[in-house]
Structures are given as C-alpha cells and as structure tokens.
Coordinates of C-alpha atoms and ligand atoms in Angstrom, one line a residue:
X1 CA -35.2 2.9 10.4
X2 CA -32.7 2.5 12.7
X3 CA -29.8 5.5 13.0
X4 CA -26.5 4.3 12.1
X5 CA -23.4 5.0 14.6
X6 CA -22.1 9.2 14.2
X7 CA -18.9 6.9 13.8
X8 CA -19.9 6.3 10.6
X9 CA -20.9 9.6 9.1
X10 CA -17.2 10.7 9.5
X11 CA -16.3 8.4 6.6
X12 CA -16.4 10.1 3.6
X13 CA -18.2 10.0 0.8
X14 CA -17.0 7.4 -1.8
X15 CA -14.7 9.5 -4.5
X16 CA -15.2 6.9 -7.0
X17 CA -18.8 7.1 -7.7
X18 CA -18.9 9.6 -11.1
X19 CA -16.1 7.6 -12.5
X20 CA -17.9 4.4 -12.0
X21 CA -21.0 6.0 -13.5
X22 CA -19.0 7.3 -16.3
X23 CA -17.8 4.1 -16.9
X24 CA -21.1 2.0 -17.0
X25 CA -22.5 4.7 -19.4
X26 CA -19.1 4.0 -21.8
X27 CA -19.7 0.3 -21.8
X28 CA -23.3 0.9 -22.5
X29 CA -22.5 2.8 -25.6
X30 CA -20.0 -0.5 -26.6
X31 CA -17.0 1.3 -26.0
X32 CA -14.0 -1.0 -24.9
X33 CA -12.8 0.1 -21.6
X34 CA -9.2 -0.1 -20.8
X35 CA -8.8 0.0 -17.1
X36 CA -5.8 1.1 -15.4
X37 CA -7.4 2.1 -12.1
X38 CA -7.1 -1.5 -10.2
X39 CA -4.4 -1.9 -7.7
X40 CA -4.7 -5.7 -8.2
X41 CA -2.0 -7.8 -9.9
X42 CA -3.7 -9.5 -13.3
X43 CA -0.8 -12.1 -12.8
X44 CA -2.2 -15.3 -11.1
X45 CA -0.6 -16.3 -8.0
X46 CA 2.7 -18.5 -8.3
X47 CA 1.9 -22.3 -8.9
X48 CA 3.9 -23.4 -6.2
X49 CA 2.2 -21.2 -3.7
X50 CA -1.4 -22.8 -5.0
X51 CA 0.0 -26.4 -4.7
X52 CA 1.0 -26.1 -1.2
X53 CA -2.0 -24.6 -0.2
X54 CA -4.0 -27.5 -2.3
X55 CA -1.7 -30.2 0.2
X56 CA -2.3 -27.9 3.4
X57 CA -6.3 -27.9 2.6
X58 CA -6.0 -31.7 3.0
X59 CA -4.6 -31.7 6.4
X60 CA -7.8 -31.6 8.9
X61 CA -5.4 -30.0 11.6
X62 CA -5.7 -27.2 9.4
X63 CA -9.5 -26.5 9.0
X64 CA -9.5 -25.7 13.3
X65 CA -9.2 -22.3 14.4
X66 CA -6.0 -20.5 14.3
X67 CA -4.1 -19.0 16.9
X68 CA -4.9 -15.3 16.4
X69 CA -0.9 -14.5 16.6
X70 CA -0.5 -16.6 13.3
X71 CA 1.1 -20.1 13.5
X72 CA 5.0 -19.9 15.0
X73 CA 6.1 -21.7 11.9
X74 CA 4.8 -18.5 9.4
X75 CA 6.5 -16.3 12.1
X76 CA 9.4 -18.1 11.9
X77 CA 9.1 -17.7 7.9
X78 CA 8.7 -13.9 8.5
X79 CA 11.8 -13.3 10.7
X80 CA 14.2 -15.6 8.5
X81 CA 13.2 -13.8 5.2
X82 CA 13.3 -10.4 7.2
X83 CA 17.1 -11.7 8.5
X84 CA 18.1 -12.7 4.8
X85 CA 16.2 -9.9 3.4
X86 CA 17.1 -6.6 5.6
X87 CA 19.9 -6.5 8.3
X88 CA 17.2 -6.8 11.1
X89 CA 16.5 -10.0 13.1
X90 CA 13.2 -10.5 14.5
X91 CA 12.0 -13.1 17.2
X92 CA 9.3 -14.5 15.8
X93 CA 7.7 -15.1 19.6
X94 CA 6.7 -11.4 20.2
X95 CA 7.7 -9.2 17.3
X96 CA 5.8 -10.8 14.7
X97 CA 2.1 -11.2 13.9
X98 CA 0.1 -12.7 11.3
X99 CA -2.1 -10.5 9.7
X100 CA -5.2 -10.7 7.6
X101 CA -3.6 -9.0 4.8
X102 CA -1.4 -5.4 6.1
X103 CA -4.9 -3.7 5.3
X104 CA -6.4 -5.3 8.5
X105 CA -3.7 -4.2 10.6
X106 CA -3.3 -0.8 9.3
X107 CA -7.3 -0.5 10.2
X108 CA -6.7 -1.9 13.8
X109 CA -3.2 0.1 15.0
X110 CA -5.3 3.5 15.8
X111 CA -7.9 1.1 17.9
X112 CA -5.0 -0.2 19.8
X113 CA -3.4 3.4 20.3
X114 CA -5.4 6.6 19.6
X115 CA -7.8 7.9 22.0
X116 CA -10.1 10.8 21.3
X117 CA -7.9 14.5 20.5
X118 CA -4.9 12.4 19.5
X119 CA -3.2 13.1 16.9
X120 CA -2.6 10.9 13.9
X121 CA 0.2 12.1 11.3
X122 CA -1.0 11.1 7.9
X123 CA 0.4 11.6 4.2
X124 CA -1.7 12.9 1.3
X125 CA -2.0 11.6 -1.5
X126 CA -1.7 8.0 0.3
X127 CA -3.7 5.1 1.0
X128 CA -7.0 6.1 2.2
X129 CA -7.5 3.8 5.3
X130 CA -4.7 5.8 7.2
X131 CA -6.8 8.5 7.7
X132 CA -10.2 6.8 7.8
X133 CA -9.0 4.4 11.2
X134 CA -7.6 7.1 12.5
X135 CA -11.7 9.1 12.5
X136 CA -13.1 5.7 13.4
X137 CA -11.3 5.4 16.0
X138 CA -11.5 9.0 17.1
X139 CA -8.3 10.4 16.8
X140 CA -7.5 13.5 14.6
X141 CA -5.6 13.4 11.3
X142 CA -3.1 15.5 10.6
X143 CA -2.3 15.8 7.1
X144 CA 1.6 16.0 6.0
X145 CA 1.2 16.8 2.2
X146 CA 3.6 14.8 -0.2
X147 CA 4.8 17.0 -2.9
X148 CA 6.4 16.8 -6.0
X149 CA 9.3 18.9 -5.4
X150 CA 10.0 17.3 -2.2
X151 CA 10.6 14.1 -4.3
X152 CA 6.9 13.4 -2.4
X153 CA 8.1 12.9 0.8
X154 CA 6.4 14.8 3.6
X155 CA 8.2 17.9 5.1
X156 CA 9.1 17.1 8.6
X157 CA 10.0 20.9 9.3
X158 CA 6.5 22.0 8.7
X159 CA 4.6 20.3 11.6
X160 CA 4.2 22.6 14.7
X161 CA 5.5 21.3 17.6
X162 CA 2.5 21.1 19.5
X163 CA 0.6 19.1 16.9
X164 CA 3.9 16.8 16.9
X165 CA 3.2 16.8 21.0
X166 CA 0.0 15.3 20.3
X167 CA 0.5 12.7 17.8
X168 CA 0.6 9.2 19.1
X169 CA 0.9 7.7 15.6
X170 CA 2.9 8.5 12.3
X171 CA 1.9 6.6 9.5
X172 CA 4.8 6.6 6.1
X173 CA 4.4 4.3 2.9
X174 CA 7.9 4.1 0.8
X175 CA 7.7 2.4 -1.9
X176 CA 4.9 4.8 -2.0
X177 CA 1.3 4.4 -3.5
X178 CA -0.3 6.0 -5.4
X179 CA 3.1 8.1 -6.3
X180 CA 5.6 5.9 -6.8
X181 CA 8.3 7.6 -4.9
X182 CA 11.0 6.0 -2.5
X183 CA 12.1 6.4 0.6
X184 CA 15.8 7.4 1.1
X185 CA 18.2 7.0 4.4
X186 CA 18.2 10.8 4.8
X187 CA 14.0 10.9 5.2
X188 CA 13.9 7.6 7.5
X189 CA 16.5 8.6 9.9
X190 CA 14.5 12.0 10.1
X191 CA 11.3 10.2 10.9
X192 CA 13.3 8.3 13.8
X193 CA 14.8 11.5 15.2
X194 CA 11.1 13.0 15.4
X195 CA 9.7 9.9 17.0
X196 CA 11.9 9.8 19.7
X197 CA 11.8 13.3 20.5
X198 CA 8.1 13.2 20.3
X199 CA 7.8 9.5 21.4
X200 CA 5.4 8.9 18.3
X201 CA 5.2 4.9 17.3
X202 CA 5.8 5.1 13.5
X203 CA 3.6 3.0 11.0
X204 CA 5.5 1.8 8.3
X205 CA 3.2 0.0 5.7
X206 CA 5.9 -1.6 3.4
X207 CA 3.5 -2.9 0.7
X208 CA 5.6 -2.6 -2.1
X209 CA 9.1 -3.1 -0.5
X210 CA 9.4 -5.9 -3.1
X211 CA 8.2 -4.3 -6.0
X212 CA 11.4 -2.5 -7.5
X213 CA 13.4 -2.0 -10.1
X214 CA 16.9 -1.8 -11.8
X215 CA 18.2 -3.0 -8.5
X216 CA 16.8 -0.7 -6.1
X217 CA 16.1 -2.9 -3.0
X218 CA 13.8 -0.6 -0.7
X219 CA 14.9 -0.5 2.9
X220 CA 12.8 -1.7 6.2
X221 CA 12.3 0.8 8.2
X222 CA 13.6 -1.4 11.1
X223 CA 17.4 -0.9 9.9
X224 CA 16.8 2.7 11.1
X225 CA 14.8 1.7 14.6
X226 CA 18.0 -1.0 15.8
X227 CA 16.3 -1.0 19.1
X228 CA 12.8 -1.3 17.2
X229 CA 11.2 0.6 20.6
X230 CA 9.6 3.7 18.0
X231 CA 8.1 1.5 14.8
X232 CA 5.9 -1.1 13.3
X233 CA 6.3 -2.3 10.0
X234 CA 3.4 -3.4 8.3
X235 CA 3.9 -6.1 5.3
X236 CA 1.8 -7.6 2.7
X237 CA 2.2 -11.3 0.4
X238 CA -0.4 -9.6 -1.6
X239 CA 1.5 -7.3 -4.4
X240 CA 4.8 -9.7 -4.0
X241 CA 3.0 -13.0 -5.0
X242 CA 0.2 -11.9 -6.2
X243 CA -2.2 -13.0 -3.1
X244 CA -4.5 -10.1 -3.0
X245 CA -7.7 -12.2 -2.6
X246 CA -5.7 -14.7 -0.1
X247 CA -5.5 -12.2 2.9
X248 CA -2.5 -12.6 4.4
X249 CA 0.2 -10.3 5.3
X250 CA 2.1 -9.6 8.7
X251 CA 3.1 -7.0 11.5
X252 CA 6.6 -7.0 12.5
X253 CA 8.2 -4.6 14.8
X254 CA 8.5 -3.3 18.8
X255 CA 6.9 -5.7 21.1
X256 CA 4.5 -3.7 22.6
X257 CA 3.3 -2.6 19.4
X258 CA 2.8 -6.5 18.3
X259 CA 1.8 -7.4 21.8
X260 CA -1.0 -4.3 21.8
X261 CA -2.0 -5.3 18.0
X262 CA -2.0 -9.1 18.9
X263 CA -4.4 -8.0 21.8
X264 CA -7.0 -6.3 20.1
X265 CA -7.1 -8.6 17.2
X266 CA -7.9 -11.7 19.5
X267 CA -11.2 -10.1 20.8
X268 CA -12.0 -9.3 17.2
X269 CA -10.7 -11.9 14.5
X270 CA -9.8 -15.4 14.8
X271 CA -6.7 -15.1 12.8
X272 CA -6.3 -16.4 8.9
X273 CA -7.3 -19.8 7.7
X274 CA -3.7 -22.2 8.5
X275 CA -3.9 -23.4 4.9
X276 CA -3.4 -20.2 3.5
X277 CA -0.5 -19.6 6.5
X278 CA 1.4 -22.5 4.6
X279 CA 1.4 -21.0 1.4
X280 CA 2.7 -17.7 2.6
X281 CA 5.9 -19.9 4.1
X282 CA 5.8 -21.1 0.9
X283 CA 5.6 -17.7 -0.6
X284 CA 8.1 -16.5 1.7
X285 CA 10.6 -19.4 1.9
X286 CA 10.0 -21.0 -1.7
X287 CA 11.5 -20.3 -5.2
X288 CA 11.5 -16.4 -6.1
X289 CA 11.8 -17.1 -9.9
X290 CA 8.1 -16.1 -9.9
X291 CA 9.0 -12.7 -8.4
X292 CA 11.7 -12.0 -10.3
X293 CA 9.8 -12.4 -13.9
X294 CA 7.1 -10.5 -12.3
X295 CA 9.0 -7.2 -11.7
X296 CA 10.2 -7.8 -15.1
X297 CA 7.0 -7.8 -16.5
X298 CA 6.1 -4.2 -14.7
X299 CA 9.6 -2.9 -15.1
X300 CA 8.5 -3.5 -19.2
X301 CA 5.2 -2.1 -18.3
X302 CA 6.4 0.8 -16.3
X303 CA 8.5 1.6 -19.6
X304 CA 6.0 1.2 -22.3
X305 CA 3.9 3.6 -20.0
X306 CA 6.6 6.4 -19.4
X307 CA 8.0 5.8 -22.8
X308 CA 4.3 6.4 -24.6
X309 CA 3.5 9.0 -23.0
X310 CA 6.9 10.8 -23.5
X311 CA 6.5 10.6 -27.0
X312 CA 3.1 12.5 -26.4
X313 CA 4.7 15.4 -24.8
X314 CA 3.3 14.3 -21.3
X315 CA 6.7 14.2 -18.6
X316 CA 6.3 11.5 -15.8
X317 CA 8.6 10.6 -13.7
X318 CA 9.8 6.9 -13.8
X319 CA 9.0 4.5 -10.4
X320 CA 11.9 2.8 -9.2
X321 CA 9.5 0.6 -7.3
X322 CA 5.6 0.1 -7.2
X323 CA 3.3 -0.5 -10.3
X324 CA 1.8 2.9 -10.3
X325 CA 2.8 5.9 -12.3
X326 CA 1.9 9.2 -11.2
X327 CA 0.7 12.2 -13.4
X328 CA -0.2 15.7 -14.3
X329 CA -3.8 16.1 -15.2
X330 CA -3.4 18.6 -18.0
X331 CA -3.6 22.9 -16.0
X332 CA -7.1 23.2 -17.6
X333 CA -8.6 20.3 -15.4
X334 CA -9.1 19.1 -12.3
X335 CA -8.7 15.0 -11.6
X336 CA -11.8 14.4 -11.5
X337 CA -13.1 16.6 -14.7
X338 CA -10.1 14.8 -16.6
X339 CA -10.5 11.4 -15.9
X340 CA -14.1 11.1 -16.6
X341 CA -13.2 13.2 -20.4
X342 CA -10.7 10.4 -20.8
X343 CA -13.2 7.8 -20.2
X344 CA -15.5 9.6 -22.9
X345 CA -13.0 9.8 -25.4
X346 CA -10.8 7.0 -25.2
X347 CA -12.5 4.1 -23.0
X348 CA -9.4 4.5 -21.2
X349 CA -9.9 4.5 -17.3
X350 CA -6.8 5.7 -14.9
X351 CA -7.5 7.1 -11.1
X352 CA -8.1 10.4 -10.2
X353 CA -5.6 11.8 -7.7
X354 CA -8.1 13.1 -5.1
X355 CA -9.4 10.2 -4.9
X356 CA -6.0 9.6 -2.3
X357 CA -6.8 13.0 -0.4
X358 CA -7.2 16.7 -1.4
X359 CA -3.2 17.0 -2.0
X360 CA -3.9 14.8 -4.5
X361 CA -5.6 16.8 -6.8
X362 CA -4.2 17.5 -10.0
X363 CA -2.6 14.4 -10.5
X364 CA -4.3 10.5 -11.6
X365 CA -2.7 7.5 -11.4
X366 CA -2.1 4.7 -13.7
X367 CA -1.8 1.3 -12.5
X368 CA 0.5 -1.4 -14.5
X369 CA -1.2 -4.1 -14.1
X370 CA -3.0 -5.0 -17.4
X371 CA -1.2 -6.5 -20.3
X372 CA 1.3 -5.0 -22.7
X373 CA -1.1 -5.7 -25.3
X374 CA -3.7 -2.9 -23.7
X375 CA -1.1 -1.0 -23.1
X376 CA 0.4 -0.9 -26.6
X377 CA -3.7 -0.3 -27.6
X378 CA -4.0 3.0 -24.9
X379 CA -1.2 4.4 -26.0
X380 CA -2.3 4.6 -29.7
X381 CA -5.9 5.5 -28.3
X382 CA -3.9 8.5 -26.4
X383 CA -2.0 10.0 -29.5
X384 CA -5.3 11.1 -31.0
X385 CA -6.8 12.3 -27.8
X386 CA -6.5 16.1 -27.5
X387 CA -5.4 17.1 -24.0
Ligands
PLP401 C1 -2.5 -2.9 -1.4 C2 -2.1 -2.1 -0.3 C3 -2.3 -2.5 1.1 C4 -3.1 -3.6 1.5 O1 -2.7 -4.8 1.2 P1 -3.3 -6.1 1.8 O2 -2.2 -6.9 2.4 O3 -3.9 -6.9 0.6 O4 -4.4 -5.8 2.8 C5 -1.7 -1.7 2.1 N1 -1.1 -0.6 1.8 C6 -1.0 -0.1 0.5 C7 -0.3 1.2 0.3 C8 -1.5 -0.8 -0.5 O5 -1.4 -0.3 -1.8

C-alpha cells in the first residue's frame, strides 16, 4: 500500500463519527430522527436565481473555461452591492475575486501566506477549516478561545506578544458560527489596531453578514481597514440565497491579498462554471424579497427555539444573526455524552460543541433550518426528556 503524505495525518480525526453511528442505530430501531445538526438552508434557492441560471446554461459562451479571477461583470456585481451595502467601494479589477464558495478561499489563504513556524491566530469554537489549512499548509495554530462571558469574542489582551510577532494570519467570523454572537465596533477596531502593529493580514469570513435580525445589519470589516492594506473579507451566496450546493462566493479586500489568492488559485482551479456566475449577479443584483422572507422564517425559528426551551428551564441566549443557537449541555455531561443520550431518547439530533474545537466543549449547537413543524414536534419531544 502506498503511504499517504505526513500532511495528512495532522488532520484530525473526524468528531462526528459516534453521533453518526448513534444515529444509524436510532433509525434502525424506527425512531424518527429530527435533525438539527445541518448547516444547510432546507429553503430551495430563489426562483429567480434558478431561471437566470436556466437562460445562462443556454448560452454556449458560457460552457468555456472561466477566467480564474471570476467574470468582471460578477466583480462588478460584488463591488456595487458591497458600495450599496457597506460604506466601502471596491474596484472590481484587483480587489475582488470569484470564489468557489468562501470555503475554497478560506482553505487556500494559508497556501498563499503561511510558511512553516508561522503563526496562524484561530478562534475556538469556529469553523473547522481555519485551523485545518492552517496544519496543511504548515503553519501553527494559535488558538484564541471565544468565551461566553466575553460575549464570545476572543480576548485580544491574552496573546503574548511574541506569538502575535509570529502570526502572519488572523482569521475572525462575526456573525459567528457555531455561537451566534456579533461582532461590535469596539472588537473590530481592536483587531485593526493589533494587525497594524503586528502587520498580521486579517481573515474576515463574513458568511452570515446577511443573516440577521430585528434590524441588526452586521458590519464589513472593510469599514474598519479604510485603506483595506491589513484585511480580506471572505463572502459566501451560500447561506444568503440559499446556494450551498452552487459553489460560489467571493474574496474582497487589499490587493495583494486578492492578487496573492488570485495567483494561487490559477495554478489550482479553473474558476466556477459562468452560468452559475450569472445567477450570483442575479443573486446579488436581483429582487431581495426572497431574503427578506427568509430571515423571517429563522427569525420565527430562532424564537420557537429559544422560546421552547425557555419554558424548559434551559437559558440561551437569542442570535441577532446566523441560524444557529448555541447551548449548555447540562454540568453532568460532556457534548459528546449528551448529544448521543438525546439521540437515544428523543430522535432528536443537535451538534456537539467540540466538534468546533476543544473550547467548545460543553456546549451543542442547534441549527434552524428545519421546519416549524419539527420544531413544534422537538420541543414537545424535549419536555419529557429528563436532562
Ligand atoms: C457555511 C460556511 C462557510 C462556507 O460557505 P461556502 O461559501 O458554501 O463555502 C464558511 N464559513 C462559515 C463560518 C460557514 O458557516
């Protein structure tokens, strides 16, 4: 047998493996599962998104090879919706690039960057590939824990000086997944200060920066970068218009950073399919009624969740933005040991919190995207579920 790369042996193992095992052996015993673990909109995709792409599918020009950069006119889309939608202009030239959904360019940043002993600043609980490019690549997390009574933001003051001398990268995520918590002005001008003191390129992965509620409108962190020489925001059509299986999102930022990105991905990828570029102008450019109902809809969600399990005696805190709600596993348990009960006992499947990194532990995670029906259904499950 052939030996696989040492590369590969850093990754860890997958977390998920005894829930999934749990889960098979519940449906086995006919027990009807109701899954809140998927990060995945259930909402189909906005019909005038499909019907553009349908048209652009019909245009041969479109079944050639991209340009790896993404097609001007979707950069173009990007900096005129960035222009109406923050107070930062972009030229879509050299400070935007298409990207194969934000996932592909958060994998690729610490390729373009990190070299071996570098550092890579990276929040736990958070999105797991942060840290994983980072060992691929063979740099050196360092993990800035987000904690509850730091509203689970990371605390600046606690990273030695000489570990903030090493870092090349800094990566943040506000709207935050898996907790839910925002980002204020305070934090972000923070993160700036830092990054120009310890000339650190910052790695804003604004996923969810559409994905609020009661009127909160989540910042870029571009308004706090005005030269836009310390960050790169990384953007996604996937939670916004429900486009997760589409693959496309976008890079935006300092030009270096796009230029450095853009370089790497052009001896790698071949860029995303043009067709699908057209319906994220469409996405971006087209009628937002879609969006609007849809943060509705979890903004219901959100409430049915927090309300429910209120009225249990369990306290969460209420998201402002995202479609995840963050918990306590009851003192007794750990995540992992409480999740796989819950499974057992209730057919109800939520996340366990480690599964975002060890500062995770002690919390799971609910995600909001299955119907208010299933909802209404776990809840009742719940109240005869001994904790
Ligand atoms: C879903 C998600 C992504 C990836 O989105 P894609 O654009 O589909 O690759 C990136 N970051 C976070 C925090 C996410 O939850």
């Amino acid at each position: 047998m052939v030996k696989p790369a040492s590369r590969l042996e850093k990754i860890p193992p997958y977390l998920f493996a005894r829930i999934d095992k749990k889960k098979e052996e519940a449906r086995k015993k006919g027990i009807d599962l109701i899954d809140f673990s998927i990060g995945d909109p259930d909402i189909p995709t906005p019909a005038n998104i499909i019907e553009r792409m349908k048209e652009a599918t019909e245009n041969s020009r479109n079944h050639r090879y991209p340009s790896y950069e993404g097609m001007y006119a979707f950069r173009k889309a990007v900096a005129d919706w960035y222009k109406k939608r923050f107070t930062v202009k972009l030229n879509p030239d050299d400070e935007v690039v298409t990207l194969i959904g934000s996932k592909e360019g958060i994998a690729h940043i610490p390729w373009a960057y990190v070299e071996s002993g570098d550092v890579v600043l990276v929040p736990s609980p958070g999105y797991p590939v942060y840290k994983i490019s980072t060992l691929l690549a063979g740099g050196t997390p360092y993990i800035m824990p987000l904690r509850e009574e730091n509203n689970f933001l990371p605390d600046l003051d606690k990273i030695p000086k000489d570990v903030l001398k090493r870092a090349k990268l800094l990566f943040i995520n506000y709207p935050n997944n898996p907790t839910g918590a925002h980002g204020d002005d305070d934090f972000f001008k923070k993160i700036i200060h830092i990054a120009k003191e310890y000339d650190i390129l910052v790695c804003h992965d604004a996923a969810y920066s559409e994905i609020a509620y009661e009127g909160y409108k989540p910042k870029s962190f571009l308004e706090f970068d005005s030269e836009k020489k310390y960050s790169i925001e990384f953007h996604s059509l996937s939670k916004t218009y429900c486009m997760t299986g589409w693959r496309i999102g976008f890079a935006v930022g300092n030009r270096d950073a796009i230029y450095n990105l853009g370089k790497l991905k052009t001896n790698i990828d071949s860029g995303v399919f043009q067709a699908i570029q057209q319906a994220g102008i469409e996405a971006l450019t087209g009628d937002q009624t879609s969006l609007e109902e849809l943060k509705k809809r979890f903004q219901k969600r959100r409430d049915m969740v927090v309300d429910g399990l209120k009225s249990l005696g369990i306290n969460v805190r209420k998201p402002l933005a995202t479609f995840y709600v963050w918990a306590k596993v009851p003192k007794k348990y750990k995540s992992e040991e409480f999740c796989e009960r819950l499974i057992e006992k209730t057919g109800i499947v939520v996340t366990p919190g480690n599964g975002f990194g060890d500062e995770g532990e002690g919390y799971f995670r609910i995600s909001l995207t299955i119907n208010e029906k299933k909802i209404k259904e776990a809840i009742k499950r719940l109240s005869s579920f001994k904790f």
